[in-house]
Short mmCIF file of N, CA, C and O in Angstrom, two decimals:
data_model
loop_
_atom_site.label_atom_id
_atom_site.label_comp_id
_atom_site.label_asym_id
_atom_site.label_seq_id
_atom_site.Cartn_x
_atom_site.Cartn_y
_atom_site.Cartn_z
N UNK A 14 71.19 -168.21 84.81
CA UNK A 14 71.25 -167.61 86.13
C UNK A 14 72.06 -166.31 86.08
O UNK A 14 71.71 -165.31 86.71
N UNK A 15 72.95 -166.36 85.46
CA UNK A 15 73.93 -165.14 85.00
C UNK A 15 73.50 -164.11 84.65
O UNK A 15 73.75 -163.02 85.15
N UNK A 16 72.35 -164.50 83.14
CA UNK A 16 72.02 -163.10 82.86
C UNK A 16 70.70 -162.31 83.78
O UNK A 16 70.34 -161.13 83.81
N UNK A 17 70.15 -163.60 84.54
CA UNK A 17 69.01 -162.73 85.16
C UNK A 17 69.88 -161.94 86.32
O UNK A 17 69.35 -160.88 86.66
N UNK A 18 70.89 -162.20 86.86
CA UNK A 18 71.77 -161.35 87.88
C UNK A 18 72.06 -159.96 86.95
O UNK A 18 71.65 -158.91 87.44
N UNK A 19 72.55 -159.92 86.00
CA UNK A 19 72.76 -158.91 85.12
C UNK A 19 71.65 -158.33 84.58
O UNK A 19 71.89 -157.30 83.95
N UNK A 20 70.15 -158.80 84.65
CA UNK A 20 69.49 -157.99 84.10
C UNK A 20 68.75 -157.32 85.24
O UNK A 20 68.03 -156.34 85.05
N UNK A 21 68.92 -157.84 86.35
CA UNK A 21 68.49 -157.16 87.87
C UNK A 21 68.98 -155.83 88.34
O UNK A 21 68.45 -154.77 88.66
N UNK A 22 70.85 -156.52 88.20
CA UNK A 22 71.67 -155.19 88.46
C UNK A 22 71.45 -154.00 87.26
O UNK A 22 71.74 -152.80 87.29
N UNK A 23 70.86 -154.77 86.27
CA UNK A 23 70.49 -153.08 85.40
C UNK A 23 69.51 -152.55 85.04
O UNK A 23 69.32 -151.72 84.15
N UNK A 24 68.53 -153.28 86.08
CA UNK A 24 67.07 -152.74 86.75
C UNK A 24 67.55 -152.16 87.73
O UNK A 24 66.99 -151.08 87.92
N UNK A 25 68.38 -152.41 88.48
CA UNK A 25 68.57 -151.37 90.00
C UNK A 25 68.96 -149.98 89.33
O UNK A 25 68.38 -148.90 89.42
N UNK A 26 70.35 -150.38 88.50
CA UNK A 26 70.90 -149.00 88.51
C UNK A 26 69.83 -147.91 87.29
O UNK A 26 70.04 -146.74 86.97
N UNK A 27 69.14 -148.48 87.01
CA UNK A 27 68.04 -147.65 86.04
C UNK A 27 67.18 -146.68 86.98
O UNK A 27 67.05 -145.46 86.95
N UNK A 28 66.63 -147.67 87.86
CA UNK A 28 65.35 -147.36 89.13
C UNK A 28 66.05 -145.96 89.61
O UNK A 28 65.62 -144.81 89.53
N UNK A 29 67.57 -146.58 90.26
CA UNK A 29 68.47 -145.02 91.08
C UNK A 29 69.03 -144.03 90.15
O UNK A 29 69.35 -142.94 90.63
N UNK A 30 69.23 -144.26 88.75
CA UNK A 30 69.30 -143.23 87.80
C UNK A 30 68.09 -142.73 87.81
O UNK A 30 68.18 -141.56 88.18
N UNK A 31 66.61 -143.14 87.49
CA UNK A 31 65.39 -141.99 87.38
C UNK A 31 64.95 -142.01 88.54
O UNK A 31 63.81 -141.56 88.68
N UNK A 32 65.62 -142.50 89.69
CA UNK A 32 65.03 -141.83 91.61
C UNK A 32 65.46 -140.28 91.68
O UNK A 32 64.90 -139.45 92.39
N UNK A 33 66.89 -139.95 90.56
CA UNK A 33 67.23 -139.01 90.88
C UNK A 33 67.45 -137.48 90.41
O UNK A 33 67.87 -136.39 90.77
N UNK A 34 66.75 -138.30 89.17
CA UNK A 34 65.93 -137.30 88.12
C UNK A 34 64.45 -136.76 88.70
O UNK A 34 63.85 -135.71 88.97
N UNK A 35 64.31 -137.89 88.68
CA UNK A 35 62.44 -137.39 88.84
C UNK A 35 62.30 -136.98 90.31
O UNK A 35 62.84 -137.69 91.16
N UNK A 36 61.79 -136.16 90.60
CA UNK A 36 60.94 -135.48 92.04
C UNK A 36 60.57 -136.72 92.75
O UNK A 36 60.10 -137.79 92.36
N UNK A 37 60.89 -136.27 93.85
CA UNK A 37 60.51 -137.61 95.34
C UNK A 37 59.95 -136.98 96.37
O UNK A 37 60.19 -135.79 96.58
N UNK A 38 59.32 -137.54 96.98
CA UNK A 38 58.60 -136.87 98.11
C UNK A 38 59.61 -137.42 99.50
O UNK A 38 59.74 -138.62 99.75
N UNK A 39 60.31 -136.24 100.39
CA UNK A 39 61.55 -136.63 101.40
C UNK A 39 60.98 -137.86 101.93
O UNK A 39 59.84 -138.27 101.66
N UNK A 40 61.91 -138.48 102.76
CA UNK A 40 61.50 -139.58 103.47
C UNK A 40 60.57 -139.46 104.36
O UNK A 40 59.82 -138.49 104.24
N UNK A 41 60.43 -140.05 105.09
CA UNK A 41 59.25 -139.88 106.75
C UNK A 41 60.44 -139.44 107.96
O UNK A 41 60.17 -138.60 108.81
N UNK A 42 61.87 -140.20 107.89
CA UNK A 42 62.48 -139.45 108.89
C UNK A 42 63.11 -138.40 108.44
O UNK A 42 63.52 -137.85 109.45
N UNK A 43 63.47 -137.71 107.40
CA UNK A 43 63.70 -136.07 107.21
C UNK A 43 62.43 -135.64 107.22
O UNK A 43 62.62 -135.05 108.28
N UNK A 44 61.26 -135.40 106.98
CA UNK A 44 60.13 -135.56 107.39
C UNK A 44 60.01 -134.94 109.00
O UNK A 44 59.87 -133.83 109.51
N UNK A 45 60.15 -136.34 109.47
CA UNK A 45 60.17 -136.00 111.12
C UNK A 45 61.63 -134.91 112.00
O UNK A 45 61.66 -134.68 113.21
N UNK A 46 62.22 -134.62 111.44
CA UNK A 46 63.55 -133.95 111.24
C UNK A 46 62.76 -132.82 111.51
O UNK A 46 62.47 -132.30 112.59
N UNK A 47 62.38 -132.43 110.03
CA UNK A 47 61.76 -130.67 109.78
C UNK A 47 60.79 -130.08 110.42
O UNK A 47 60.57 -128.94 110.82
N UNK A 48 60.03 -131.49 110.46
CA UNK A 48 58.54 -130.94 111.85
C UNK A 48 59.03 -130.56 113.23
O UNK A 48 58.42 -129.69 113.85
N UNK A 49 60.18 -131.21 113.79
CA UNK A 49 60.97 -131.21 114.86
C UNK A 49 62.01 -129.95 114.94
O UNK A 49 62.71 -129.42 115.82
N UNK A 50 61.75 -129.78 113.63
CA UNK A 50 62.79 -128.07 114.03
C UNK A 50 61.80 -126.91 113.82
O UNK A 50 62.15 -125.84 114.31
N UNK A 51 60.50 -126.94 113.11
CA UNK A 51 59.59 -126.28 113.22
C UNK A 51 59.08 -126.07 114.35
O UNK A 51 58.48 -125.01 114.52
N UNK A 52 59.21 -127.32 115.75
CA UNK A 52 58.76 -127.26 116.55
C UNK A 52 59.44 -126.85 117.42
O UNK A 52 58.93 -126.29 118.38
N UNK A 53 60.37 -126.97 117.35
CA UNK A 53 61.74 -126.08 117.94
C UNK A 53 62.14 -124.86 118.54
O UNK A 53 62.79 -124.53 119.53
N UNK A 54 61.10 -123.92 116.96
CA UNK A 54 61.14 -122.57 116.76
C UNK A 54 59.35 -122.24 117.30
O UNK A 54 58.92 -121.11 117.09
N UNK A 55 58.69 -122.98 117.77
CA UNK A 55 57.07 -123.11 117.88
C UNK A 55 56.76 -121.69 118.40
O UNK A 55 56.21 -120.84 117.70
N UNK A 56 57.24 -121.44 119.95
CA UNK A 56 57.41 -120.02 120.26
C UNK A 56 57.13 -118.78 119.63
O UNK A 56 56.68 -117.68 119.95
N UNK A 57 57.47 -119.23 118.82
CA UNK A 57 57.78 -117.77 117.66
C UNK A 57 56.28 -117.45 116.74
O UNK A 57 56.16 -116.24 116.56
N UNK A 58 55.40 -118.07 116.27
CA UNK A 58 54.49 -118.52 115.98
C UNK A 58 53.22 -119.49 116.71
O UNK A 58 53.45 -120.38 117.54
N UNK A 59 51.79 -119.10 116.19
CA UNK A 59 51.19 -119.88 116.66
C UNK A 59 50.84 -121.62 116.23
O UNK A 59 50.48 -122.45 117.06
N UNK A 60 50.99 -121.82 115.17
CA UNK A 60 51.37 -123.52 114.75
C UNK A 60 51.51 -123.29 113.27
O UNK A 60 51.22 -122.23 112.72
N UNK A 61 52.12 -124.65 112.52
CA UNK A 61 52.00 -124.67 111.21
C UNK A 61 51.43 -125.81 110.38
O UNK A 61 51.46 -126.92 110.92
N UNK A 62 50.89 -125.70 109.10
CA UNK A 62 50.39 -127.05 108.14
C UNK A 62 50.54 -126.66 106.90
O UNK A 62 50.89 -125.57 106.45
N UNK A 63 50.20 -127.81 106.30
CA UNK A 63 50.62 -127.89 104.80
C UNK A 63 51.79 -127.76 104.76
O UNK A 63 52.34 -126.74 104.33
N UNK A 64 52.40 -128.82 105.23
CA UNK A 64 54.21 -129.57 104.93
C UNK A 64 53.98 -129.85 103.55
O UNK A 64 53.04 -130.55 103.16
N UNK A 65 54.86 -129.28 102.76
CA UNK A 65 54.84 -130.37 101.55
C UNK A 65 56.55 -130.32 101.64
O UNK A 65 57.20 -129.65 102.45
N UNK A 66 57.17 -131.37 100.42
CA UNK A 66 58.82 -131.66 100.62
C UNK A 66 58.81 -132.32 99.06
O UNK A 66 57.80 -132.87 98.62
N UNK A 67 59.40 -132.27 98.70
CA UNK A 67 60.33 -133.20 97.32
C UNK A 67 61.67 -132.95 97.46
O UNK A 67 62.18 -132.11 98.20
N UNK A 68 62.14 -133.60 96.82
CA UNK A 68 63.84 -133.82 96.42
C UNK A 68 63.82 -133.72 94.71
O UNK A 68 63.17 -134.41 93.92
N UNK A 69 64.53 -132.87 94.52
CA UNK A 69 64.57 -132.73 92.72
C UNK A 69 66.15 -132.75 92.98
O UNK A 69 66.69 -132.00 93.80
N UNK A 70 66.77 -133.62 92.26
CA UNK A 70 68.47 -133.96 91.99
C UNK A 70 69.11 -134.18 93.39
O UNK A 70 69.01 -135.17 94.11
N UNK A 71 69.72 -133.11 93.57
CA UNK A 71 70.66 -133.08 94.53
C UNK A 71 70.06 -131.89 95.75
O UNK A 71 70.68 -131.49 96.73
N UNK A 72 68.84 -131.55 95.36
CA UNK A 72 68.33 -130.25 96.29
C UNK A 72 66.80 -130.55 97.11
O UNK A 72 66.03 -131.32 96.54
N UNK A 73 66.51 -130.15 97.98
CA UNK A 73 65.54 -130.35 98.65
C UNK A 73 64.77 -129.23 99.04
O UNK A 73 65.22 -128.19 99.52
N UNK A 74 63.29 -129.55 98.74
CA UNK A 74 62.74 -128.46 98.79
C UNK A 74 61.66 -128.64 99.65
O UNK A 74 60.88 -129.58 99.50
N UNK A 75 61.49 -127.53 100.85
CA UNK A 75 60.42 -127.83 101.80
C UNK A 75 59.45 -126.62 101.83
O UNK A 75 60.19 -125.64 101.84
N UNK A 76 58.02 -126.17 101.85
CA UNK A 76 57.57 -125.91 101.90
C UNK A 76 56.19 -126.06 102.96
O UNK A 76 55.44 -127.03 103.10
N UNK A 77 56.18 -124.97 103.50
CA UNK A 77 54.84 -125.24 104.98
C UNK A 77 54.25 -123.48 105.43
O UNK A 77 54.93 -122.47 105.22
N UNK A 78 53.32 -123.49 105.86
CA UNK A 78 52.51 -122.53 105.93
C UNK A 78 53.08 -122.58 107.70
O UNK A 78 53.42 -123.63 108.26
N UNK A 79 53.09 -121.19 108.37
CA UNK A 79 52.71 -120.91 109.72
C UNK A 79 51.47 -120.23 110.11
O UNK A 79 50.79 -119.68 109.24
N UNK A 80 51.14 -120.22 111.22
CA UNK A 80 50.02 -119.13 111.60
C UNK A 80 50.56 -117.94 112.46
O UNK A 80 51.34 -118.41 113.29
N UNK A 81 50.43 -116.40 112.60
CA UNK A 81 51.03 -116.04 113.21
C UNK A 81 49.88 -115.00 113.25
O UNK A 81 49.06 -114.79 112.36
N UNK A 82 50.01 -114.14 114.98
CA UNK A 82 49.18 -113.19 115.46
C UNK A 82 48.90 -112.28 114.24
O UNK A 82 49.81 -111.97 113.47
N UNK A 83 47.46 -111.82 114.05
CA UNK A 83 47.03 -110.67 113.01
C UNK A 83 48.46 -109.03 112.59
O UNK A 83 48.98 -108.41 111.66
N UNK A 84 48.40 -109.12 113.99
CA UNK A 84 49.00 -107.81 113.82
C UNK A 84 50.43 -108.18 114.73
O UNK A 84 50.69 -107.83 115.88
N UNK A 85 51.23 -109.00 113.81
CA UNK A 85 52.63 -109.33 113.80
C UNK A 85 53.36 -108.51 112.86
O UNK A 85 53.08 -108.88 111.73
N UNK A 86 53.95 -107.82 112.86
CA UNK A 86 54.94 -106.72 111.97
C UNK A 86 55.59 -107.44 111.23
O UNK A 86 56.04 -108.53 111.57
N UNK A 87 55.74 -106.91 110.05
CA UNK A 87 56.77 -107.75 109.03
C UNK A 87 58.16 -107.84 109.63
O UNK A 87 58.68 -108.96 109.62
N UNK A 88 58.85 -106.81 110.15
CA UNK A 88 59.90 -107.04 110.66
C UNK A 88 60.03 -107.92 111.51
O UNK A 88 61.14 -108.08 112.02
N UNK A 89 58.98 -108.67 111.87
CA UNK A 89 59.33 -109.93 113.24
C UNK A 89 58.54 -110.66 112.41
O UNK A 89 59.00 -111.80 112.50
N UNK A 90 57.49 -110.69 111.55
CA UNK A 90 57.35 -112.04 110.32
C UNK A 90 58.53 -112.21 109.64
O UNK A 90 58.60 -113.43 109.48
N UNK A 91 59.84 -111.53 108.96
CA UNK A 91 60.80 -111.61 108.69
C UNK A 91 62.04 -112.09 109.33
O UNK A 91 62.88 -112.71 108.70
N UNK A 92 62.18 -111.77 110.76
CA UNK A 92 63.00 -112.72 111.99
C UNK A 92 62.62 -113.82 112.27
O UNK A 92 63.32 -114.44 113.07
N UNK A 93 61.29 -114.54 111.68
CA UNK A 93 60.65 -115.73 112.76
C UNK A 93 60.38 -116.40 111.04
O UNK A 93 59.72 -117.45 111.01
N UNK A 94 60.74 -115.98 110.02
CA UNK A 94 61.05 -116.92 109.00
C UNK A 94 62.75 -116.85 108.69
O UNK A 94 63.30 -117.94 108.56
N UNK A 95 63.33 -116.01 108.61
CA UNK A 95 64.60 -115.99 108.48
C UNK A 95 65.40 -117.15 109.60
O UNK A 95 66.37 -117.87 109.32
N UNK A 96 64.71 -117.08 110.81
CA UNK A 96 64.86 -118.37 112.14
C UNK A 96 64.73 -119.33 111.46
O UNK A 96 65.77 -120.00 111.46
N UNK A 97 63.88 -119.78 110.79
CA UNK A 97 63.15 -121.20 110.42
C UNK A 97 63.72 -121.42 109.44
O UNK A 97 63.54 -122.56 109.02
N UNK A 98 64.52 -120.65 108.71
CA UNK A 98 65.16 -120.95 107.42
C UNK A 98 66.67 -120.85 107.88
O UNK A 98 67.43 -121.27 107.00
N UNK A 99 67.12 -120.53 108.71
CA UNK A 99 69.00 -121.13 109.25
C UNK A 99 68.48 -122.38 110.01
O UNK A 99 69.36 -123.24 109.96
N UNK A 100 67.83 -122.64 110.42
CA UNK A 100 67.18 -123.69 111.40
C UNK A 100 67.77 -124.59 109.92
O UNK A 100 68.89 -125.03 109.67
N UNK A 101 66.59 -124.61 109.20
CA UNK A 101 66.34 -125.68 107.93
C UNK A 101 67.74 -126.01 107.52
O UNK A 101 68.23 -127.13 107.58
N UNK A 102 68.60 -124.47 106.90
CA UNK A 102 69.77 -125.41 106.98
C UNK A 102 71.06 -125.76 107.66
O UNK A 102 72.00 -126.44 107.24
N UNK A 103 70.91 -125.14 108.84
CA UNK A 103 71.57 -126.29 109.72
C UNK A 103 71.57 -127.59 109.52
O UNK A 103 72.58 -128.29 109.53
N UNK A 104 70.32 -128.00 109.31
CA UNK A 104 69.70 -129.47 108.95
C UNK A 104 69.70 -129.97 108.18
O UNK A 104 69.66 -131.20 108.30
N UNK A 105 69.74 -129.45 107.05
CA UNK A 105 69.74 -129.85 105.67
C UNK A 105 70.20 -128.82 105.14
O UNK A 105 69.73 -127.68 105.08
N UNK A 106 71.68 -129.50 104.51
CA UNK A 106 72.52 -128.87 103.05
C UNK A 106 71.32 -128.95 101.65
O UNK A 106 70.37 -129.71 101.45
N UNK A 107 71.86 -127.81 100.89
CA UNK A 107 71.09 -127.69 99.75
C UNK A 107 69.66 -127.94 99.72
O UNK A 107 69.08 -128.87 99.15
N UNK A 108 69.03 -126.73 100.62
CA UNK A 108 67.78 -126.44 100.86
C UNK A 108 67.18 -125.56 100.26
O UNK A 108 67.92 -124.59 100.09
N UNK A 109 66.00 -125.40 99.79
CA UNK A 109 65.21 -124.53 99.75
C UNK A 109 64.14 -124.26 100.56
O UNK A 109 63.46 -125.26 100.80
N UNK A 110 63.74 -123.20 101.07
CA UNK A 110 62.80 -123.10 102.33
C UNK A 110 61.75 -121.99 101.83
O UNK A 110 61.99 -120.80 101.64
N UNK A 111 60.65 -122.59 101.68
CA UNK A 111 59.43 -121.15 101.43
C UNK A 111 58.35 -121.75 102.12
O UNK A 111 57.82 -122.86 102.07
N UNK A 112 58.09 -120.17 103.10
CA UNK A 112 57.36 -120.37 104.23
C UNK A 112 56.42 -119.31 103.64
O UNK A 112 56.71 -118.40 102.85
N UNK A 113 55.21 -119.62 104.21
CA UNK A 113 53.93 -118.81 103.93
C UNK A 113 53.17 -118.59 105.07
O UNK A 113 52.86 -119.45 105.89
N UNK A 114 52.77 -116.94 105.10
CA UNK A 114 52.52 -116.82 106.39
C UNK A 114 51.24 -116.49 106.78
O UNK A 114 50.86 -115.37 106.44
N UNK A 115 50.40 -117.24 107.46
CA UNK A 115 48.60 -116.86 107.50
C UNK A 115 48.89 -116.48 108.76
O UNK A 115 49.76 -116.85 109.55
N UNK A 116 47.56 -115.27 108.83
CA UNK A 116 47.04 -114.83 110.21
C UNK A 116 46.32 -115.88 110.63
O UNK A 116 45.85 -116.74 109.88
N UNK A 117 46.15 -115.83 112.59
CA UNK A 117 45.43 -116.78 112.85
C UNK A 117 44.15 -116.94 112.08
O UNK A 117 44.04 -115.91 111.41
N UNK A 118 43.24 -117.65 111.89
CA UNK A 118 42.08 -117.84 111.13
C UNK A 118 42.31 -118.29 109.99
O UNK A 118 41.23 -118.65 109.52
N UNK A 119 43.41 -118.51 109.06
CA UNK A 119 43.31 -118.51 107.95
C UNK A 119 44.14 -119.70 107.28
O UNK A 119 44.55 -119.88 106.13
N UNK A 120 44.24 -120.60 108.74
CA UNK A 120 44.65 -121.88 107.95
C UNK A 120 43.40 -122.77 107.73
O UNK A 120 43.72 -123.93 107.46
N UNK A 121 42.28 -122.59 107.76
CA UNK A 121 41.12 -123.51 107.80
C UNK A 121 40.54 -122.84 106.18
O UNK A 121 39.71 -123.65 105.79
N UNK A 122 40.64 -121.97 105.39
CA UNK A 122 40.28 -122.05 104.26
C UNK A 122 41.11 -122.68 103.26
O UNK A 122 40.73 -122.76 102.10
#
């Protein structure tokens, strides 16, 4: 009975040693977190898709496309991602944030 307790506890701590090596896809509620601050900033843009998220070590990395008017100036595509990226980390320490920006029409290809 002993050693299967001991060979459990060093199946756990193996599993959370390579949870934290290997790439994870965030949870569903940081997840629902980031969509909720995307939506936050909605205003600013016309909607966004293609969330993707992993966790590599200790850092988190989110990635999502917006749609924004054709003839939006970089200088206000640059305010309305620079927004979305203090947003992000407000929310999350040790972030990475890369946003990609389609004109309307061009989230369906």
């Amino acid at each position: 009975m002993v050693a299967l307790l001991i060979v459990k506890e060093a199946g756990d701590l193996c599993r959370n040693a390579f949870d934290y090596l290997l790439d994870s896809k965030l949870t569903d509620t940081e997840e629902a977190k980031i969509i909720a601050v995307i939506e936050k900033h909605g205003d600013k843009f016309k909607g966004f898709h293609k969330l993707k998220t992993r966790k590599s070590g200790n850092m988190r990395h989110i990635d999502f496309h917006i749609t924004v008017d054709p003839y939006t100036t970089a200088l206000e595509l640059h305010e309305i991602t620079g927004c979305l990226k203090k947003a992000m980390w407000e929310e999350f320490q040790n972030t990475r944030v890369n946003i990609h920006v389609d004109p309307v029409g061009e989230e369906d290809q």
